[in-house]
Amino acid sequence: MKRPTVAIVGRPNVGKSTLFNRLVGKRIALVDDRPGVTRDRREGDGILLGMEFKVIDTAGFETEDPETLPGRMRAQTEAAVREADVALFLIDGRAGLTPLDEEIAGWLRSSSTPIVVAANKAEGNAGEAGRLEAYGLGLGEPFALSAEHGEGIVDLFDALRPFLEREAVEEDVDPEGGPLKLAIVGRPNAGKSTLINKILDEERLITGPEAGITRDSISIDWDYKGQKVRLIDTAGLRKRAKVDDKLEKLSAADTKRSIDFAEVVVLLLDATRGLEAQDLRIADQVLEEGRALMIVINKWDVAEHASSLFNGIKAALADGLSQVAGVPLLTVSAKTGKGIDAILDAALKLRDQWSIRVPTGELNRWFDHAIDQHPPPAPKGKRVKLRYITQVTTRPPTFVIFGTRVDTLPDSYRRYLVNAMRRDLGLGPVPVRINLRSPKNPYAKR
C-alpha cells in the first residue's frame, strides 16, 4: 500500500527528530542537545493510534546562502514539504516564537502543502504561552505537544487525520520478495552521497566539499530494471582513535547498524587517495558481519596512473582480505555516472550468491569428492573422519560438518573446503561460515 506522507519541519532544536523517533516507534534519527544534528531528510514508517503513514524528518530550517551547507540542507527540507501530503510545523513552546519561526511560517504559507502547527516541549502547561503566540502565524489552530514525553498525541492524531485518512493506493508487489538492501560505506568525503544522487538522478542528499556532511544513515527506495532497491547512505567512518566527538560516535554506531541490516555493502574508495588501512578495517568489519562486499573506486575520471592504481589496490585486497578471495573490484565516477550500472548488476548477482541454498544431495556429493581429492590431515597420527555436511541457513551461506575429532581439524583445511565450495557450488566471493560438530559419545558419562 502506498502511504500518505507527513513532513516534520521547523527551526533547529525544536524536537523534530525526537518526534520522528516516537512516530516510527524506535530510535532511528540521531538526537542531541546541540542544534543542527539532522542534515539530510530521513524517512520512516509512522503509526499514530492505528493510523499508518510515511514520516519525513528534515533538517532545521535556516536562512543561509543556497551554496552553503545550511542552504543545501534547507533545499532538502523544501523538497520534503513539496512531496508531503501535510507538513507538521514544530515550534518550541517554552521558548515562544522567534523571528526564524515567523520566516518559516511565511515560506509555508506560500506552499501548496497543508500545514498544521504544534508547540512542542509543552510538558504540563510549560508551552501554553508559546502555543497562544503561534496563533499569530496565521496557519490555523496550534496544539500543544511533548514529543519526548508523549503528551498531546491525541491532538496530533486529530490534526493529521483529515490529511492522512484516505483510500490506500496499491503499489506494485516485488516478485522477488523484497528490495535489494544496498549500503554505501567508506571514509569521509569518498563521495557516497554524490554517488547515490547520481544513481537517483536527483539532488536527494546533501553533498559538498566539507567532510562528514552525512550524519544519519539515510535509506531511499528506488527501482532498477524492475528490481526494487533500498539505497542506504551512511556517515563516513574514520579511524576510531581519531573519533572523540559524541555526535561522530553516534553516527559511526548508526553506520554499523546499517551494515548489519544491509544485504550487500559497497565500500567506496577515493581514487585520489587509494587504499588505506582504514578501508581494510571497514571491509573486514563488513565480512565479519556476514554481509556480501564489493569494493568500488570512485572519482575514476580524475585518477592518475589508473592502471597501476587499480592493480595495486587489487593486490593489496588479495593480501588484506584473504578470508574472502575475489571480492568484486569496480570503478565509478559519481560525477559522470560512468560505471553505475555495473555496480548495481554486480550487487544483484552478489545477493543471489549470498542467498543461495544448495540441495543436500548435491552438497554431499560435492563433499565426498572434495575429501577424495584432498583428504583431511591426521594431527598427531590420529585420523579426522568427516562424515557429512548440511546447510543450516543462508544470508550468508552457513554449513555444519559432522565428523569425529573435528576439533583437531586445521584452519587450513577449513579454508580449502570454503574455497572449493565457492568455486564448485557457485557461492562466489561472499562470506561462507562452516561449523564443525562431533556426534555425542554414548559412553562419555560412563
Coordinates of C-alpha atoms in Angstrom, one line a residue:
M1 CA 0.0 0.0 0.0
K2 CA 1.2 3.5 -0.8
R3 CA 1.0 5.5 2.3
P4 CA 0.4 9.3 2.8
T5 CA 3.3 11.4 3.9
V6 CA 4.0 13.8 6.8
A7 CA 7.0 16.1 6.7
I8 CA 8.2 17.5 10.1
V9 CA 9.6 21.0 9.7
G10 CA 10.9 23.7 12.0
R11 CA 14.0 25.6 13.0
P12 CA 16.9 23.8 14.6
N13 CA 16.5 22.1 18.0
V14 CA 12.7 22.2 18.4
G15 CA 12.4 18.4 18.7
K16 CA 11.8 17.2 15.1
S17 CA 14.0 14.1 15.4
T18 CA 12.6 13.2 18.8
L19 CA 9.0 13.3 17.4
F20 CA 10.2 11.3 14.3
N21 CA 11.6 8.6 16.6
R22 CA 8.3 8.5 18.6
L23 CA 6.2 8.1 15.4
V24 CA 8.3 5.3 13.9
G25 CA 8.4 3.6 17.3
K26 CA 12.2 3.3 17.5
R27 CA 15.3 5.4 17.9
I28 CA 16.4 5.8 14.3
A29 CA 17.2 9.5 14.0
L30 CA 20.2 10.9 15.9
V31 CA 19.2 13.2 18.8
D32 CA 21.5 15.5 20.7
D33 CA 21.1 18.7 22.7
R34 CA 23.1 20.8 20.1
P35 CA 21.1 22.2 17.2
G36 CA 21.6 21.1 13.6
V37 CA 22.2 17.4 14.1
T38 CA 19.9 16.3 11.3
R39 CA 21.1 17.3 7.8
D40 CA 19.5 15.0 5.2
R41 CA 15.8 14.2 5.3
R42 CA 15.2 10.8 6.8
E43 CA 12.1 8.7 6.1
G44 CA 10.4 6.0 8.2
D45 CA 7.0 4.2 8.6
G46 CA 5.0 6.0 11.2
I47 CA 2.0 4.8 13.1
L48 CA -0.3 7.0 15.3
L49 CA -3.2 5.5 17.2
G50 CA -3.6 2.9 14.4
M51 CA -3.2 5.4 11.5
E52 CA -0.3 4.5 9.2
F53 CA 1.7 6.9 7.1
K54 CA 5.3 7.8 6.0
V55 CA 7.0 10.4 8.1
I56 CA 10.0 12.5 7.0
D57 CA 12.4 14.1 9.5
T58 CA 14.0 17.3 8.0
A59 CA 17.0 19.5 8.8
G60 CA 16.4 22.6 10.9
F61 CA 15.3 25.4 8.5
E62 CA 17.9 28.2 8.4
T63 CA 18.3 31.3 6.2
E64 CA 21.6 31.0 4.6
D65 CA 23.1 31.3 1.1
P66 CA 22.0 28.3 -1.1
E67 CA 25.6 27.4 -1.8
T68 CA 26.4 27.0 2.0
L69 CA 25.9 23.7 3.9
P70 CA 22.8 25.2 5.8
G71 CA 21.5 26.4 2.4
R72 CA 21.8 23.0 0.9
M73 CA 20.1 21.5 4.0
R74 CA 17.2 24.0 3.5
A75 CA 16.8 22.8 -0.1
Q76 CA 16.2 19.3 1.2
T77 CA 13.6 20.5 3.6
E78 CA 11.8 22.4 0.8
A79 CA 11.8 19.2 -1.3
A80 CA 10.3 17.2 1.5
V81 CA 7.4 19.6 2.0
R82 CA 6.6 19.6 -1.7
E83 CA 6.3 15.8 -1.7
A84 CA 4.3 15.6 1.5
D85 CA 0.5 15.4 2.0
V86 CA 0.8 17.6 5.1
A87 CA 3.6 19.5 6.8
L88 CA 3.8 19.4 10.6
F89 CA 5.4 22.7 11.7
L90 CA 7.0 22.5 15.1
I91 CA 7.9 25.4 17.3
D92 CA 9.5 25.4 20.8
G93 CA 6.5 26.1 23.1
R94 CA 8.8 27.0 26.0
A95 CA 10.9 29.5 24.0
G96 CA 7.9 31.0 22.2
L97 CA 8.0 32.4 18.7
T98 CA 11.3 33.6 17.2
P99 CA 11.9 35.7 14.0
L100 CA 13.1 32.5 12.3
D101 CA 9.8 30.7 13.2
E102 CA 7.9 33.7 11.6
E103 CA 10.1 33.5 8.5
I104 CA 9.5 29.7 8.1
A105 CA 5.7 30.4 8.5
G106 CA 5.9 32.9 5.7
W107 CA 7.5 30.3 3.5
L108 CA 5.0 27.6 4.4
R109 CA 2.1 29.9 3.7
S110 CA 3.3 30.2 0.1
S111 CA 3.4 26.4 -0.2
S112 CA 0.6 24.4 -1.6
T113 CA 1.1 21.7 1.1
P114 CA -1.4 21.8 4.0
I115 CA 0.2 22.9 7.3
V116 CA -0.6 22.0 10.9
V117 CA 1.2 23.8 13.8
A118 CA 2.3 22.2 17.1
A119 CA 4.0 23.8 20.1
N120 CA 6.5 21.2 21.2
K121 CA 8.3 20.8 24.6
A122 CA 4.9 21.6 26.3
E123 CA 5.0 19.2 29.2
G124 CA 2.2 20.1 31.6
N125 CA 1.4 23.8 30.8
A126 CA 5.0 24.7 30.1
G127 CA 4.3 25.6 26.4
E128 CA 0.9 27.2 26.7
A129 CA 2.3 30.8 26.2
G130 CA 4.1 29.6 23.1
R131 CA 1.0 27.9 21.8
L132 CA -1.0 31.0 22.1
E133 CA 1.7 33.0 20.4
A134 CA 1.5 30.6 17.5
Y135 CA -2.0 31.8 16.6
G136 CA -0.3 34.8 15.1
L137 CA 1.4 32.7 12.4
G138 CA -1.9 32.6 10.5
L139 CA -1.6 28.8 9.9
G140 CA -4.7 27.7 11.8
E141 CA -5.2 26.5 15.4
P142 CA -1.9 25.3 17.1
F143 CA -1.9 22.5 19.6
A144 CA 0.4 21.6 22.5
L145 CA 2.7 18.6 22.2
S146 CA 5.6 16.9 24.1
A147 CA 7.4 14.6 21.7
E148 CA 9.8 13.5 24.5
H149 CA 7.0 12.5 27.0
G150 CA 4.3 11.5 24.6
E151 CA 1.8 14.2 25.7
G152 CA -0.7 15.6 23.1
I153 CA -0.7 12.5 20.9
V154 CA -4.5 12.6 20.6
D155 CA -4.4 16.2 19.4
L156 CA -1.7 15.3 16.9
F157 CA -3.9 12.5 15.6
D158 CA -6.9 14.8 15.2
A159 CA -4.8 17.4 13.4
L160 CA -3.2 15.0 10.9
R161 CA -6.2 12.7 10.4
P162 CA -8.1 14.8 7.8
F163 CA -5.0 14.8 5.5
L164 CA -3.9 11.2 6.0
E165 CA -7.1 9.1 6.1
R166 CA -7.9 8.2 2.5
E167 CA -8.2 5.2 0.3
A168 CA -4.8 3.4 0.1
V169 CA -3.3 3.1 -3.3
E170 CA -1.9 -0.3 -4.3
E171 CA 1.8 -0.4 -5.1
D172 CA 3.4 -3.0 -7.4
V173 CA 4.4 -6.1 -5.4
D174 CA 8.0 -7.1 -5.8
P175 CA 8.0 -10.7 -7.1
E176 CA 11.5 -11.3 -5.6
G177 CA 10.1 -10.8 -2.1
G178 CA 11.9 -7.6 -1.1
P179 CA 14.2 -4.9 -2.2
L180 CA 18.0 -5.2 -2.5
K181 CA 19.3 -3.6 0.6
L182 CA 22.5 -1.8 -0.6
A183 CA 24.6 0.2 1.8
I184 CA 27.3 2.6 0.7
V185 CA 30.1 2.9 3.3
G186 CA 33.6 4.4 3.4
R187 CA 35.8 7.1 4.8
P188 CA 34.5 10.7 5.0
N189 CA 34.4 12.6 1.6
A190 CA 34.7 9.4 -0.5
G191 CA 31.7 10.6 -2.5
K192 CA 28.9 8.3 -1.0
S193 CA 26.1 10.8 -1.1
T194 CA 27.2 12.1 -4.5
L195 CA 27.1 8.6 -5.9
I196 CA 23.6 8.0 -4.6
N197 CA 22.4 11.3 -6.0
K198 CA 23.8 10.2 -9.4
I199 CA 22.1 6.8 -9.2
L200 CA 18.7 8.6 -8.4
D201 CA 19.4 11.4 -10.9
E202 CA 18.3 14.0 -8.3
E203 CA 19.9 16.0 -5.5
R204 CA 18.3 13.8 -2.9
L205 CA 21.2 14.0 -0.4
I206 CA 23.3 17.0 0.7
T207 CA 26.8 17.0 -0.8
G208 CA 29.7 19.4 -0.8
P209 CA 33.5 19.7 -0.3
E210 CA 33.1 19.6 3.5
A211 CA 34.0 16.1 5.0
G212 CA 31.4 14.5 7.3
I213 CA 28.2 16.1 6.0
T214 CA 26.2 12.9 6.3
R215 CA 25.4 12.1 10.0
D216 CA 22.4 9.8 9.9
S217 CA 22.2 6.7 7.8
I218 CA 19.6 7.5 5.1
S219 CA 17.6 4.9 3.3
I220 CA 15.9 5.6 -0.1
D221 CA 13.7 3.2 -2.1
W222 CA 14.3 3.1 -5.8
D223 CA 13.7 0.9 -8.9
Y224 CA 16.4 -0.5 -11.1
K225 CA 15.3 -2.5 -14.2
G226 CA 12.2 -3.5 -12.4
Q227 CA 14.0 -4.6 -9.2
K228 CA 13.3 -2.6 -6.0
V229 CA 16.5 -1.3 -4.4
R230 CA 16.9 0.3 -1.0
L231 CA 19.9 2.5 -1.1
I232 CA 21.5 3.3 2.3
D233 CA 23.8 6.3 2.6
T234 CA 26.0 6.3 5.7
A235 CA 28.3 8.6 7.7
G236 CA 32.0 8.4 6.9
L237 CA 34.0 6.1 9.1
R238 CA 37.3 7.4 10.5
K239 CA 39.9 5.6 12.5
R240 CA 38.4 5.0 15.9
A241 CA 41.3 6.7 17.7
K242 CA 40.5 10.0 15.8
V243 CA 36.8 10.0 16.9
D244 CA 36.4 11.9 20.1
D245 CA 33.2 13.9 19.3
K246 CA 30.0 12.4 20.8
L247 CA 28.0 13.1 17.7
E248 CA 30.5 11.4 15.4
K249 CA 30.5 8.3 17.7
L250 CA 26.7 8.2 17.3
S251 CA 27.0 8.5 13.5
A252 CA 29.6 5.7 13.4
A253 CA 27.3 3.4 15.5
D254 CA 24.4 4.3 13.1
T255 CA 26.6 3.3 10.2
K256 CA 27.5 0.0 11.8
R257 CA 23.8 -0.8 12.4
S258 CA 23.2 -0.1 8.7
I259 CA 25.8 -2.7 7.8
D260 CA 24.0 -5.2 10.0
F261 CA 20.7 -4.7 8.1
A262 CA 22.2 -4.5 4.6
E263 CA 22.5 -7.4 2.2
V264 CA 25.2 -6.1 0.0
V265 CA 27.7 -3.4 1.1
V266 CA 29.6 -1.2 -1.3
L267 CA 32.9 0.1 0.2
L268 CA 33.7 3.3 -1.7
L269 CA 37.3 4.3 -2.1
D270 CA 38.6 7.7 -3.2
A271 CA 40.8 7.3 -6.3
T272 CA 42.8 10.3 -5.3
R273 CA 43.8 8.7 -2.0
G274 CA 44.0 5.0 -2.9
L275 CA 43.5 2.2 -0.4
E276 CA 44.3 3.0 3.2
A277 CA 44.4 0.8 6.3
Q278 CA 41.0 2.2 7.5
D279 CA 39.4 0.9 4.3
L280 CA 40.7 -2.6 5.1
R281 CA 39.3 -2.3 8.6
I282 CA 35.9 -1.3 7.3
A283 CA 36.0 -4.2 4.8
D284 CA 36.9 -6.7 7.5
Q285 CA 34.0 -5.4 9.6
V286 CA 31.6 -5.9 6.8
L287 CA 32.8 -9.5 6.2
E288 CA 32.7 -10.3 9.9
E289 CA 29.0 -9.3 10.0
G290 CA 28.4 -11.8 7.2
R291 CA 27.4 -9.2 4.5
A292 CA 28.3 -9.5 0.8
L293 CA 31.0 -7.0 0.0
M294 CA 32.1 -5.2 -3.1
I295 CA 34.9 -2.5 -3.5
V296 CA 34.3 0.4 -5.7
I297 CA 36.9 3.1 -6.6
N298 CA 35.2 6.5 -7.0
K299 CA 36.5 9.6 -8.8
W300 CA 37.9 7.4 -11.5
D301 CA 37.5 10.2 -14.0
V302 CA 40.3 12.1 -12.3
A303 CA 42.5 9.1 -11.3
E304 CA 46.2 9.4 -12.1
H305 CA 48.1 6.3 -13.4
A306 CA 44.7 4.4 -13.4
S307 CA 46.0 1.0 -14.5
S308 CA 48.8 0.8 -11.8
L309 CA 46.4 2.2 -9.2
F310 CA 43.8 -0.5 -10.0
N311 CA 46.3 -3.3 -9.9
G312 CA 47.9 -2.0 -6.7
I313 CA 44.6 -1.9 -4.9
K314 CA 43.7 -5.4 -6.3
A315 CA 46.9 -6.8 -4.9
A316 CA 46.5 -5.1 -1.5
L317 CA 43.0 -6.5 -1.3
A318 CA 44.2 -10.0 -2.1
D319 CA 46.6 -9.8 0.9
G320 CA 44.3 -7.9 3.3
L321 CA 41.1 -9.8 2.6
S322 CA 42.5 -13.3 2.2
Q323 CA 39.4 -14.7 4.1
V324 CA 37.2 -13.9 1.0
A325 CA 39.1 -14.2 -2.3
G326 CA 37.8 -12.4 -5.4
V327 CA 35.8 -9.6 -3.8
P328 CA 34.5 -7.6 -6.8
L329 CA 36.6 -4.5 -7.5
L330 CA 34.9 -1.9 -9.8
T331 CA 35.4 1.7 -10.8
V332 CA 32.9 4.5 -11.0
S333 CA 32.6 8.3 -11.4
A334 CA 29.9 9.6 -9.2
K335 CA 30.3 12.9 -11.1
T336 CA 29.6 11.5 -14.6
G337 CA 27.7 8.3 -13.7
K338 CA 30.0 6.0 -15.7
G339 CA 30.1 2.6 -14.1
I340 CA 26.9 2.8 -12.0
D341 CA 25.1 0.1 -14.0
A342 CA 28.0 -2.3 -13.5
I343 CA 27.8 -1.7 -9.7
L344 CA 24.1 -2.4 -9.5
D345 CA 24.3 -5.5 -11.7
A346 CA 27.2 -6.9 -9.6
A347 CA 25.3 -6.2 -6.4
L348 CA 22.2 -8.1 -7.6
K349 CA 24.5 -11.1 -8.5
L350 CA 26.2 -10.9 -5.1
R351 CA 22.8 -11.0 -3.3
D352 CA 21.8 -14.1 -5.3
Q353 CA 25.1 -15.8 -4.3
W354 CA 24.7 -14.7 -0.7
S355 CA 21.1 -16.1 -0.6
I356 CA 21.9 -19.5 -2.3
R357 CA 20.8 -22.8 -0.8
V358 CA 22.5 -26.0 -2.1
P359 CA 20.4 -29.1 -2.1
T360 CA 21.6 -31.7 0.5
G361 CA 22.2 -34.4 -2.1
E362 CA 24.3 -32.2 -4.3
L363 CA 26.1 -30.8 -1.3
N364 CA 27.2 -34.2 0.0
R365 CA 28.2 -35.4 -3.4
W366 CA 30.5 -32.4 -3.7
F367 CA 31.7 -33.0 -0.1
D368 CA 32.7 -36.6 -0.8
H369 CA 34.5 -35.6 -4.0
A370 CA 36.4 -32.7 -2.1
I371 CA 37.5 -35.2 0.6
D372 CA 38.6 -37.7 -2.0
Q373 CA 40.6 -35.0 -3.9
H374 CA 42.3 -33.8 -0.7
P375 CA 41.8 -36.0 2.4
P376 CA 41.9 -34.2 5.8
P377 CA 45.2 -34.5 7.7
A378 CA 45.9 -36.7 10.7
P379 CA 47.1 -34.5 13.5
K380 CA 49.5 -36.5 15.9
G381 CA 48.8 -39.6 13.8
K382 CA 45.0 -39.6 14.6
R383 CA 42.8 -39.5 11.6
V384 CA 40.0 -36.9 11.3
K385 CA 36.8 -38.5 9.9
L386 CA 34.4 -36.2 8.1
R387 CA 31.1 -37.9 7.6
Y388 CA 28.5 -35.5 6.1
I389 CA 27.6 -31.8 5.6
T390 CA 24.4 -29.9 5.7
Q391 CA 23.4 -26.3 5.1
V392 CA 21.6 -24.8 8.1
T393 CA 20.9 -21.3 6.8
T394 CA 21.5 -18.7 4.0
R395 CA 22.4 -15.0 4.0
P396 CA 25.3 -15.7 4.5
P397 CA 25.5 -19.4 3.5
T398 CA 26.2 -21.4 6.7
F399 CA 27.1 -25.1 6.9
V400 CA 27.6 -27.7 9.6
I401 CA 30.1 -30.6 9.1
F402 CA 29.7 -33.7 11.2
G403 CA 32.6 -36.0 12.0
T404 CA 35.0 -37.3 14.6
R405 CA 37.9 -35.5 16.1
V406 CA 36.8 -32.3 14.2
D407 CA 38.2 -30.1 17.0
T408 CA 41.7 -31.0 15.7
L409 CA 41.0 -30.1 12.1
P410 CA 43.4 -27.4 11.0
D411 CA 42.1 -24.0 9.8
S412 CA 43.9 -24.5 6.6
Y413 CA 41.7 -27.5 5.7
R414 CA 38.6 -25.5 6.6
R415 CA 39.8 -22.8 4.2
Y416 CA 40.3 -25.4 1.5
L417 CA 36.7 -26.5 1.9
V418 CA 35.4 -22.9 1.8
N419 CA 37.4 -22.1 -1.4
A420 CA 36.3 -25.3 -3.1
M421 CA 32.7 -24.5 -2.2
R422 CA 32.9 -21.1 -3.7
R423 CA 34.5 -22.5 -6.9
D424 CA 32.3 -25.6 -7.3
L425 CA 28.9 -24.6 -5.9
G426 CA 28.6 -21.1 -7.3
L427 CA 28.8 -19.3 -3.9
G428 CA 31.2 -16.7 -5.3
P429 CA 33.0 -14.1 -3.2
V430 CA 30.5 -14.0 -0.3
P431 CA 31.2 -14.9 3.4
V432 CA 30.8 -18.6 4.0
R433 CA 30.6 -20.0 7.5
I434 CA 31.4 -23.6 8.4
N435 CA 30.8 -25.0 11.9
L436 CA 32.1 -28.4 13.0
R437 CA 30.2 -30.9 15.1
S438 CA 31.1 -34.3 16.6
P439 CA 28.4 -36.9 17.5
K440 CA 27.8 -37.4 21.1
N441 CA 29.8 -40.2 22.7
P442 CA 27.2 -42.6 24.3
Y443 CA 30.0 -43.9 26.7
A444 CA 31.3 -40.5 27.7
K445 CA 29.4 -40.4 31.1
R446 CA 30.5 -44.0 31.9

